Coordinates of C-alpha atoms (C1' of nucleotides) in Angstrom, one line a residue:
Chain J
M1 CA 21.4 12.8 11.3
P2 CA 20.8 9.5 10.5
V3 CA 23.1 6.1 9.9
H4 CA 24.9 5.9 6.7
P5 CA 22.6 3.3 4.6
A6 CA 24.3 0.9 3.2
T7 CA 25.4 0.1 7.1
L8 CA 21.7 0.5 7.7
F9 CA 20.3 -1.5 5.3
S10 CA 21.4 -5.6 4.3
I11 CA 19.6 -6.8 0.7
A12 CA 19.9 -10.3 -0.7
T13 CA 19.5 -9.0 -4.2
G14 CA 19.0 -13.1 -5.2
S15 CA 16.5 -13.9 -1.9
P16 CA 12.7 -14.3 -3.6
E17 CA 11.7 -11.8 -1.2
P18 CA 11.5 -8.6 -2.6
I19 CA 13.5 -6.3 -2.3
Y20 CA 11.3 -3.3 -1.1
R21 CA 9.7 -6.1 1.6
Q22 CA 13.2 -7.4 2.6
L23 CA 13.2 -2.6 3.5
V24 CA 9.8 -3.0 5.2
E25 CA 10.8 -5.7 7.7
Q26 CA 14.0 -4.5 9.0
V27 CA 12.7 -1.2 9.6
R28 CA 10.0 -2.8 11.6
R29 CA 12.9 -5.0 13.6
M30 CA 14.9 -1.7 14.1
C31 CA 11.8 -0.3 15.2
A32 CA 10.7 -2.9 17.5
S33 CA 13.9 -3.6 18.3
G34 CA 14.5 -0.1 19.7
Q35 CA 17.5 0.4 17.6
L36 CA 14.8 3.4 15.9
R37 CA 13.4 5.9 17.8
P38 CA 10.5 7.7 17.1
G39 CA 11.5 11.0 16.0
D40 CA 14.6 9.9 14.2
G41 CA 15.1 10.7 10.5
M42 CA 15.7 8.1 7.9
P43 CA 18.1 8.5 5.0
S44 CA 16.4 10.0 2.1
V45 CA 14.8 7.2 -0.4
R46 CA 17.7 8.5 -2.7
D47 CA 20.1 8.2 -0.4
I48 CA 19.4 4.2 0.1
A49 CA 18.6 3.9 -3.2
Q50 CA 22.3 5.2 -4.4
A51 CA 23.5 2.9 -1.6
L52 CA 22.1 0.1 -2.4
A53 CA 22.3 0.2 -5.7
L54 CA 18.1 0.5 -5.6
N55 CA 16.1 1.9 -7.8
P56 CA 15.0 4.6 -6.0
M57 CA 11.0 3.9 -6.5
T58 CA 12.0 0.2 -5.0
V59 CA 12.8 2.7 -1.6
S60 CA 10.0 4.9 -2.0
K61 CA 7.3 2.0 -2.2
A62 CA 8.9 0.1 1.4
Y63 CA 8.9 3.8 3.3
S64 CA 5.3 4.0 1.2
L65 CA 4.4 1.0 2.9
L66 CA 5.7 1.7 6.6
E67 CA 3.4 5.6 6.2
M68 CA 0.5 3.1 6.2
E69 CA 1.4 0.8 8.5
G70 CA 1.8 3.7 10.3
V71 CA 5.8 3.2 11.6
L72 CA 7.0 5.7 9.4
A73 CA 5.7 9.7 9.6
R74 CA 6.1 12.5 6.0
R75 CA 7.2 15.7 7.3
R76 CA 6.7 17.3 4.0
G77 CA 9.8 18.8 2.1
L78 CA 12.0 17.2 5.2
G79 CA 12.3 13.6 4.9
M80 CA 10.6 10.6 6.6
V81 CA 11.2 10.3 10.6
V82 CA 10.1 7.1 12.7
A83 CA 6.4 7.7 13.8
D84 CA 5.4 8.8 17.9
A85 CA 2.5 6.4 18.1
A86 CA 5.3 3.8 17.3
P87 CA 4.6 0.2 17.5
A88 CA 7.4 0.0 19.7
A89 CA 8.4 -3.5 21.6
P90 CA 5.6 -5.0 22.5
G91 CA 6.1 -6.4 26.2
D92 CA 8.8 -8.8 25.5
R93 CA 10.6 -8.4 22.0
A94 CA 11.6 -12.0 21.4
E95 CA 7.9 -12.8 20.7
L96 CA 8.2 -11.0 17.6
L97 CA 9.5 -14.0 16.6
R98 CA 7.0 -16.3 17.3
P99 CA 5.3 -17.0 14.8
T100 CA 8.7 -17.9 13.0
L101 CA 9.4 -20.5 15.5
E102 CA 6.3 -21.7 15.6
R103 CA 6.1 -22.7 11.8
A104 CA 9.2 -24.2 12.3
A105 CA 8.0 -26.3 14.7
L106 CA 5.1 -27.3 13.0
E107 CA 7.7 -28.1 10.4
A108 CA 10.2 -30.5 12.4
R109 CA 6.2 -31.9 13.8
Q110 CA 5.6 -32.6 9.4
L111 CA 9.0 -34.3 9.5
E112 CA 8.5 -36.4 12.9
L113 CA 12.4 -35.1 14.1
D114 CA 13.0 -35.1 17.7
P115 CA 12.4 -32.2 20.0
D116 CA 16.3 -32.0 20.7
T117 CA 17.6 -32.5 17.5
V118 CA 16.4 -29.7 16.3
L119 CA 16.8 -27.5 18.9
S120 CA 21.0 -28.7 19.2
L121 CA 21.0 -28.0 15.1
F122 CA 19.1 -24.9 15.4
A123 CA 21.7 -23.8 18.4
T124 CA 24.5 -24.4 16.2
I125 CA 23.2 -21.9 13.1
L126 CA 22.5 -19.6 15.6
K127 CA 25.7 -19.7 17.0
E128 CA 27.6 -19.7 13.4
S129 CA 26.1 -17.4 12.1
T130 CA 27.6 -14.4 13.9
Chain G
M1 CA -5.3 -48.1 -3.0
P2 CA -4.3 -44.0 -2.0
V3 CA -5.5 -42.8 -0.1
H4 CA -8.2 -40.1 0.3
P5 CA -7.1 -37.2 -1.4
A6 CA -8.9 -34.7 0.3
T7 CA -7.7 -36.2 3.5
L8 CA -4.5 -36.5 2.6
F9 CA -3.5 -32.6 2.1
S10 CA -4.6 -29.5 3.6
I11 CA -4.1 -26.7 1.3
A12 CA -4.7 -22.6 2.3
T13 CA -5.6 -21.4 -0.7
G14 CA -5.0 -17.6 0.6
S15 CA -1.6 -18.5 2.1
P16 CA 1.2 -16.5 0.4
E17 CA 3.1 -20.2 -0.7
P18 CA 1.8 -20.8 -3.7
I19 CA 0.0 -24.0 -4.0
Y20 CA 2.5 -26.1 -6.0
R21 CA 5.0 -25.9 -3.1
Q22 CA 2.2 -26.5 -0.6
L23 CA 1.6 -29.6 -2.5
V24 CA 5.7 -30.6 -3.2
E25 CA 6.6 -29.9 0.4
Q26 CA 4.5 -32.4 1.6
V27 CA 4.6 -34.9 -0.2
R28 CA 8.1 -34.2 0.5
R29 CA 7.6 -34.0 4.6
M30 CA 5.3 -37.3 4.8
C31 CA 8.1 -39.4 2.4
A32 CA 11.6 -38.2 4.4
S33 CA 8.5 -38.7 7.6
G34 CA 7.5 -41.8 6.9
Q35 CA 3.7 -41.4 6.1
L36 CA 4.8 -42.5 2.2
R37 CA 6.6 -45.3 1.5
P38 CA 8.2 -46.7 -1.6
G39 CA 5.7 -48.2 -3.6
D40 CA 2.8 -46.8 -2.4
G41 CA 0.3 -45.2 -4.9
M42 CA -0.8 -41.0 -5.0
P43 CA -3.6 -40.5 -5.9
S44 CA -4.5 -39.0 -9.8
V45 CA -3.8 -35.9 -11.0
R46 CA -6.9 -35.1 -12.1
D47 CA -8.7 -36.2 -8.0
I48 CA -6.9 -34.1 -6.5
A49 CA -7.9 -31.6 -7.9
Q50 CA -10.9 -32.2 -7.8
A51 CA -11.4 -33.0 -4.2
L52 CA -9.1 -29.7 -3.6
A53 CA -11.1 -27.5 -6.1
L54 CA -7.5 -26.7 -8.0
N55 CA -6.4 -26.1 -10.9
P56 CA -5.3 -29.9 -12.7
M57 CA -2.1 -27.5 -13.5
T58 CA -1.0 -27.1 -10.4
V59 CA -1.6 -29.7 -9.5
S60 CA 1.0 -31.6 -12.5
K61 CA 3.3 -28.6 -11.4
A62 CA 4.0 -30.4 -8.4
Y63 CA 3.6 -34.2 -9.4
S64 CA 7.0 -32.8 -12.3
L65 CA 9.0 -31.6 -9.5
L66 CA 8.3 -33.9 -7.3
E67 CA 9.0 -36.4 -10.0
M68 CA 12.1 -34.0 -10.9
E69 CA 13.9 -35.0 -7.4
G70 CA 13.5 -38.7 -7.2
V71 CA 10.5 -38.1 -4.5
L72 CA 8.6 -39.6 -6.8
A73 CA 8.3 -42.3 -10.3
R74 CA 5.8 -42.3 -13.1
R75 CA 4.7 -46.1 -13.7
R76 CA 3.0 -46.6 -17.2
G77 CA -0.9 -47.4 -16.9
L78 CA -1.0 -47.2 -13.0
G79 CA -0.3 -42.7 -12.1
M80 CA 2.5 -42.1 -10.1
V81 CA 4.1 -43.9 -6.6
V82 CA 6.7 -42.9 -4.5
A83 CA 10.3 -43.8 -5.7
D84 CA 11.5 -46.8 -5.4
A85 CA 15.2 -44.8 -4.5
A86 CA 14.7 -44.3 -1.3
P87 CA 14.4 -39.5 -1.7
A88 CA 14.0 -39.9 2.3
A89 CA 17.2 -38.5 3.4
P90 CA 18.5 -41.6 4.9
G91 CA 21.6 -40.1 6.6
D92 CA 19.9 -36.8 8.4
R93 CA 16.2 -35.4 7.8
A94 CA 16.8 -32.6 9.5
E95 CA 19.0 -30.6 6.6
L96 CA 15.6 -30.6 5.6
L97 CA 14.9 -27.7 8.8
R98 CA 17.6 -25.9 8.2
P99 CA 16.5 -23.1 5.9
T100 CA 13.4 -22.8 8.1
L101 CA 16.1 -22.2 11.1
E102 CA 19.0 -20.4 9.0
R103 CA 15.7 -17.4 8.3
A104 CA 14.5 -17.6 12.0
A105 CA 18.7 -17.6 13.6
L106 CA 18.7 -14.2 11.0
E107 CA 15.4 -12.9 12.1
A108 CA 16.5 -13.5 15.4
R109 CA 19.9 -11.3 15.3
Q110 CA 17.4 -8.6 13.4
L111 CA 16.3 -8.0 16.0
E112 CA 19.4 -8.9 18.5
L113 CA 18.1 -11.0 20.8
D114 CA 20.1 -13.5 22.6
P115 CA 20.4 -16.7 21.2
D116 CA 20.0 -18.4 24.5
T117 CA 16.4 -16.5 24.9
V118 CA 15.7 -17.8 21.5
L119 CA 16.8 -21.5 22.5
S120 CA 15.2 -20.8 25.2
L121 CA 11.2 -20.0 23.5
F122 CA 12.0 -22.5 20.2
A123 CA 12.4 -25.2 23.0
T124 CA 8.8 -24.1 24.8
I125 CA 7.6 -24.1 21.0
L126 CA 8.5 -27.3 19.9
K127 CA 7.6 -28.8 23.3
E128 CA 3.6 -27.3 23.9
S129 CA 2.9 -27.9 21.1
T130 CA 1.8 -31.9 20.8
Chain P
M1 CA -2.1 46.0 13.7
P2 CA -2.4 42.4 13.1
V3 CA -4.0 40.3 15.2
H4 CA -2.5 37.6 16.8
P5 CA -1.8 35.2 13.8
A6 CA -1.6 32.2 16.2
T7 CA -5.1 33.0 16.7
L8 CA -5.7 33.8 12.7
F9 CA -4.9 30.5 11.8
S10 CA -5.8 27.0 12.2
I11 CA -3.3 25.1 10.5
A12 CA -3.0 20.9 10.5
T13 CA 0.5 19.8 9.3
G14 CA -0.9 16.4 9.4
S15 CA -3.2 17.3 6.3
P16 CA -3.6 15.8 3.4
E17 CA -3.8 20.0 1.6
P18 CA -0.6 21.7 1.4
I19 CA 0.1 23.6 4.3
Y20 CA 0.3 26.9 2.2
R21 CA -3.3 25.9 0.3
Q22 CA -4.8 26.5 3.7
L23 CA -3.1 29.6 4.0
V24 CA -4.8 30.6 1.2
E25 CA -7.5 29.4 1.9
Q26 CA -8.6 30.8 5.0
V27 CA -7.4 33.9 4.2
R28 CA -9.5 34.3 0.7
R29 CA -12.8 33.0 3.0
M30 CA -12.3 35.8 5.2
C31 CA -12.1 38.0 3.1
A32 CA -15.1 36.7 1.3
S33 CA -16.4 37.0 4.6
G34 CA -15.7 40.4 5.9
Q35 CA -13.4 39.1 9.1
L36 CA -10.6 40.7 7.0
R37 CA -11.8 44.3 4.8
P38 CA -9.4 46.7 2.3
G39 CA -6.4 48.1 4.4
D40 CA -6.5 45.4 7.0
G41 CA -3.0 44.8 7.6
M42 CA -2.0 41.3 7.4
P43 CA 1.0 39.6 10.0
S44 CA 4.5 38.9 9.4
V45 CA 6.1 36.4 7.5
R46 CA 7.6 36.0 10.1
D47 CA 5.7 36.3 12.9
I48 CA 3.3 33.8 11.3
A49 CA 5.5 31.2 10.4
Q50 CA 7.2 31.1 14.3
A51 CA 3.9 31.2 15.6
L52 CA 2.4 28.4 13.7
A53 CA 5.8 27.1 13.3
L54 CA 6.2 27.1 10.1
N55 CA 9.2 27.4 7.7
P56 CA 9.0 31.1 6.2
M57 CA 8.7 30.0 2.1
T58 CA 6.1 28.1 3.4
V59 CA 4.1 31.6 4.6
S60 CA 6.1 33.1 1.7
K61 CA 4.5 31.1 -1.3
A62 CA 0.7 31.8 0.3
Y63 CA 1.8 35.2 0.4
S64 CA 2.6 35.0 -3.1
L65 CA -0.3 33.4 -4.6
L66 CA -2.9 36.0 -2.9
E67 CA -0.5 38.1 -4.6
M68 CA -1.1 37.5 -7.6
E69 CA -5.0 37.0 -6.8
G70 CA -5.2 40.3 -5.8
V71 CA -6.4 39.8 -2.6
L72 CA -3.3 41.2 -0.6
A73 CA -1.2 44.0 -1.8
R74 CA 2.5 45.0 -0.4
R75 CA 3.3 48.4 1.3
R76 CA 6.6 48.8 0.7
G77 CA 7.6 49.4 4.4
L78 CA 4.2 48.1 6.5
G79 CA 4.0 44.5 5.1
M80 CA 1.0 43.2 3.1
V81 CA -2.3 44.5 3.7
V82 CA -5.6 43.7 2.0
A83 CA -6.6 45.0 -1.1
D84 CA -8.3 48.1 -1.7
A85 CA -9.5 46.3 -5.3
A86 CA -12.0 44.1 -3.4
P87 CA -10.9 40.4 -3.6
A88 CA -14.3 39.4 -2.4
A89 CA -16.6 38.1 -4.7
P90 CA -18.9 41.2 -4.6
G91 CA -21.4 39.5 -6.5
D92 CA -21.9 36.0 -5.7
R93 CA -19.6 34.8 -3.1
A94 CA -21.9 31.4 -3.2
E95 CA -19.3 31.1 -7.0
L96 CA -16.8 29.9 -4.4
L97 CA -18.2 27.1 -2.8
R98 CA -18.7 25.4 -6.4
P99 CA -15.6 23.2 -7.1
T100 CA -16.4 21.5 -3.8
L101 CA -20.1 21.3 -4.6
E102 CA -19.0 19.9 -7.2
R103 CA -17.3 16.9 -6.0
A104 CA -20.0 16.5 -3.5
A105 CA -22.6 15.9 -6.6
L106 CA -20.2 13.7 -8.1
E107 CA -19.4 11.4 -5.3
A108 CA -22.9 11.4 -5.2
R109 CA -23.8 9.5 -8.7
Q110 CA -20.9 7.3 -7.9
L111 CA -22.4 6.0 -5.2
E112 CA -25.8 5.7 -7.0
L113 CA -28.1 8.0 -4.5
D114 CA -31.1 10.2 -5.0
P115 CA -30.2 13.7 -5.7
D116 CA -33.0 14.7 -3.5
T117 CA -31.3 12.1 -0.7
V118 CA -28.7 14.0 -1.0
L119 CA -30.1 17.4 -0.8
S120 CA -31.6 16.2 2.0
L121 CA -29.1 14.7 4.0
F122 CA -27.0 17.9 3.4
A123 CA -29.9 20.4 4.4
T124 CA -29.6 18.7 7.5
I125 CA -25.9 18.9 8.1
L126 CA -25.6 22.4 6.8
K127 CA -28.0 23.4 9.6
E128 CA -27.3 21.0 12.8
S129 CA -23.5 22.4 12.3
T130 CA -23.9 25.8 13.9
Chain V
M1 CA -18.1 -11.7 -17.1
P2 CA -16.5 -8.2 -16.5
V3 CA -17.6 -5.3 -17.8
H4 CA -16.5 -3.7 -20.2
P5 CA -13.5 -1.4 -18.4
A6 CA -13.8 1.6 -20.6
T7 CA -17.9 2.2 -18.9
L8 CA -16.6 1.0 -15.9
F9 CA -14.1 3.6 -14.6
S10 CA -14.5 7.3 -15.0
I11 CA -10.7 9.0 -14.9
A12 CA -10.0 12.9 -14.7
T13 CA -6.3 12.3 -16.0
G14 CA -6.3 16.3 -15.5
S15 CA -7.4 16.2 -11.9
P16 CA -4.5 16.7 -9.0
E17 CA -6.1 13.5 -8.2
P18 CA -3.9 10.8 -8.6
I19 CA -4.7 8.3 -11.4
Y20 CA -4.6 5.0 -9.2
R21 CA -6.4 7.3 -6.1
Q22 CA -9.8 7.8 -8.1
L23 CA -9.3 4.3 -9.0
V24 CA -9.4 3.1 -5.8
E25 CA -12.5 6.0 -4.6
Q26 CA -14.6 4.5 -7.5
V27 CA -14.2 1.1 -6.9
R28 CA -14.6 1.3 -3.5
R29 CA -17.9 3.5 -4.1
M30 CA -19.3 0.6 -6.4
C31 CA -18.4 -2.2 -4.2
A32 CA -20.2 0.4 -0.9
S33 CA -23.5 0.9 -3.4
G34 CA -23.8 -2.8 -4.6
Q35 CA -23.1 -2.1 -8.1
L36 CA -20.0 -4.5 -7.3
R37 CA -20.7 -7.4 -5.4
P38 CA -18.8 -10.2 -3.9
G39 CA -17.2 -12.7 -5.7
D40 CA -17.5 -10.4 -9.2
G41 CA -14.9 -10.7 -11.1
M42 CA -12.7 -7.5 -11.5
P43 CA -11.2 -6.2 -15.0
S44 CA -7.8 -8.1 -16.1
V45 CA -4.8 -5.1 -14.9
R46 CA -4.2 -5.0 -19.0
D47 CA -7.5 -4.5 -20.2
I48 CA -8.0 -1.5 -17.2
A49 CA -4.2 0.1 -18.5
Q50 CA -5.3 0.2 -22.7
A51 CA -9.1 1.1 -22.7
L52 CA -7.8 3.7 -20.1
A53 CA -4.5 4.5 -21.3
L54 CA -2.6 3.8 -18.4
N55 CA 0.7 2.4 -17.7
P56 CA -0.1 -0.9 -16.3
M57 CA 1.2 -0.4 -13.1
T58 CA -1.2 2.3 -12.4
V59 CA -3.6 0.3 -12.1
S60 CA -1.6 -2.4 -10.8
K61 CA -0.8 0.2 -8.2
A62 CA -4.9 0.6 -7.1
Y63 CA -5.3 -3.2 -7.3
S64 CA -2.7 -3.7 -4.6
L65 CA -4.0 -1.0 -2.4
L66 CA -7.5 -2.1 -3.2
E67 CA -6.0 -5.7 -1.4
M68 CA -4.8 -4.7 1.8
E69 CA -7.9 -2.7 2.4
G70 CA -9.6 -5.7 2.1
V71 CA -11.7 -4.6 -0.9
L72 CA -10.6 -6.5 -3.4
A73 CA -8.7 -10.4 -3.2
R74 CA -6.9 -12.0 -5.3
R75 CA -7.5 -15.5 -7.3
R76 CA -3.7 -15.7 -8.1
G77 CA -3.3 -16.3 -11.8
L78 CA -7.0 -15.5 -12.1
G79 CA -7.3 -12.1 -11.4
M80 CA -9.2 -9.5 -8.8
V81 CA -12.5 -10.7 -7.5
V82 CA -14.6 -8.3 -4.8
A83 CA -13.7 -9.7 -1.5
D84 CA -16.3 -11.5 0.4
A85 CA -15.5 -10.1 3.6
A86 CA -16.8 -6.7 1.5
P87 CA -17.2 -3.4 3.6
A88 CA -20.3 -3.2 2.1
A89 CA -23.1 -0.9 2.3
P90 CA -23.0 0.4 6.2
G91 CA -26.9 1.1 7.1
D92 CA -27.4 3.7 4.7
R93 CA -25.3 4.5 1.9
A94 CA -25.9 8.0 2.1
E95 CA -23.0 8.2 4.4
L96 CA -20.8 8.0 2.6
L97 CA -21.3 11.1 1.6
R98 CA -21.6 12.6 4.7
P99 CA -17.9 13.6 5.7
T100 CA -17.4 15.6 2.4
L101 CA -21.3 17.1 2.8
E102 CA -19.7 18.3 6.1
R103 CA -16.2 19.4 4.8
A104 CA -18.6 22.1 2.2
A105 CA -21.0 22.6 5.1
L106 CA -17.8 24.0 6.7
E107 CA -16.3 25.7 3.9
A108 CA -20.0 27.4 3.6
R109 CA -20.0 28.6 7.4
Q110 CA -16.7 30.3 6.7
L111 CA -17.6 32.2 3.8
E112 CA -20.8 33.0 5.8
L113 CA -23.2 31.8 3.4
D114 CA -26.7 31.3 3.7
P115 CA -28.1 28.2 3.8
D116 CA -31.0 28.3 1.4
T117 CA -28.1 29.9 -0.8
V118 CA -26.0 26.8 -0.7
L119 CA -28.7 24.7 -0.8
S120 CA -29.7 26.0 -3.9
L121 CA -26.6 26.1 -6.3
F122 CA -26.5 22.6 -5.0
A123 CA -29.2 21.2 -5.9
T124 CA -28.9 23.0 -9.4
I125 CA -25.3 21.6 -9.5
L126 CA -27.0 17.5 -8.8
K127 CA -29.5 18.0 -11.2
E128 CA -26.6 19.3 -13.7
S129 CA -24.2 17.5 -13.6
T130 CA -26.6 14.2 -15.3
Chain W
dG1 C1' 16.8 19.0 -0.4
dT2 C1' 12.3 15.7 -0.1
dG3 C1' 8.9 11.8 -1.2
dG4 C1' 5.0 11.2 -5.0
dT5 C1' 3.1 9.5 -9.7
dC6 C1' 3.4 8.1 -14.1
dT7 C1' 5.3 6.0 -18.4
dA8 C1' 7.6 2.5 -20.6
dG9 C1' 9.1 -1.8 -21.3
dA10 C1' 11.7 -6.0 -19.3
dC11 C1' 11.3 -10.4 -16.5
dC12 C1' 9.1 -13.6 -13.5
dA13 C1' 6.1 -16.7 -10.5
dC14 C1' 1.8 -18.7 -11.1
dA15 C1' -2.5 -21.4 -12.3
Chain O
dG1 C1' -3.5 -15.7 -19.6
dT2 C1' -3.4 -13.5 -15.0
dG3 C1' -0.3 -9.9 -10.7
dG4 C1' 4.2 -8.5 -9.5
dT5 C1' 8.4 -6.5 -9.3
dC6 C1' 12.2 -4.0 -10.7
dT7 C1' 14.8 -0.1 -14.1
dA8 C1' 15.3 4.1 -15.7
dG9 C1' 13.9 8.4 -16.6
dA10 C1' 10.8 11.9 -16.4
dC11 C1' 8.1 15.6 -14.2
dC12 C1' 5.5 18.0 -10.0
dA13 C1' 4.5 19.6 -5.6
dC14 C1' 6.4 20.6 -1.0
dG15 C1' 9.1 23.2 1.9

DNA sequence: GTGGTCTAGACCACA
DNA sequence: GTGGTCTAGACCACG
């Protein structure tokens, strides 16, 4: 039985990032990190939509994209499950964070900031955002 | 005399980031890092648009935003120049990096990664990308 | 006595074609081609559902449709049998293929292919797939 | 300048195939057959929607899928164009029809039809559907 | 019960 | 002008 949707997802409605994309990326990360495993059942579109106060179509769009990516699979008439051919943790989970960190490093260089200054700031942010 | 626009900016038209924002952020960073100094003249909207094959309205929008921010100023008859009122964050340039780092921290948490692991990876990336 | 269901049908649960329709079409073709003859007994819904790991309702739906079409008939106490009233198209079995061929013709036109080229390719495929 | 949408597409609203998918496949075929070439501009979502009496979102969904496939590319603020990296005619255009023809051949075999009968019927359909 | 499709109409970001 | 996103609500196909 799936986890309660409202505890599974956290949506920032004010974010510039579209809601359906926030959902897609959270599911992708949860699969990659092993919080969701192949065969696990996902909450129904309607449950998620109600729990997060979204339109079902928005949730459905996220599910459709995840199905096209091969992250989820449809069991017709039964709902979505995590796909068997799971794009699971590829060796090192931390590598999934590399693109984001590389972008940050690029900006830091463009600002001509000292690496130690940047690392110190990042450490603060990482710990305060518990 | 302004630098040639094509060498000053690097625009990725295929990027998901809007063109006008790429322009804004590049100018902001160049001001913050001292590559552009108060009083420096900026290329005209026309020159940039032609050199980078952009819609002049796009360039104009970027200039307008930078003017509202106080980074650039209009000098009648001369075009845009870098504003005197030092737009460069005098106290802490590193704060400009905070949003990017916060996003990285969010992703790290969703991946359930240990802060030390993340910091260590970031340190590596920061140093290798000379 | 009915053939064992698992050898009688081949179901692709992952196919975009609905399961009940796969069942319906396989039975229809087997009747049309004479593999199933009037009076032959069909496996029970339960047997098929268990053998193919399907929802019994799905099998039942297929049987109901086939009964409405006149392909199968209910014999009380005996289950479903192939109907006497020869559901097999006596005159022209080939007409059952018409919808599929019409779709192929539509695609050929959209690809602006020469009819003779298409016919030649189809002839090759028809003969090689013994 | 793009062709008039109503002459470019033919939609069967009564078909079981979703409208957005009909659009996707028609564009794919027109790219493959060379009727649409890299760089060609596509009609706007609104134009197509009005010409075919569809909801703009339906057309937009088709365009989005084609963009994800790499068939079309977005020129922000300007509309969609046929992508440079066009999945153009791979050697033989007729090969694009092969999957459909193979399916038809499979059904013909299941019906135990004579190849010549099938070919003759197909020839009739191909020519009458001018 | 499940997800999929479509419509109608609003608002936003971008060029 | 362009496409993108979201909502509200209806209907359908499938199991």
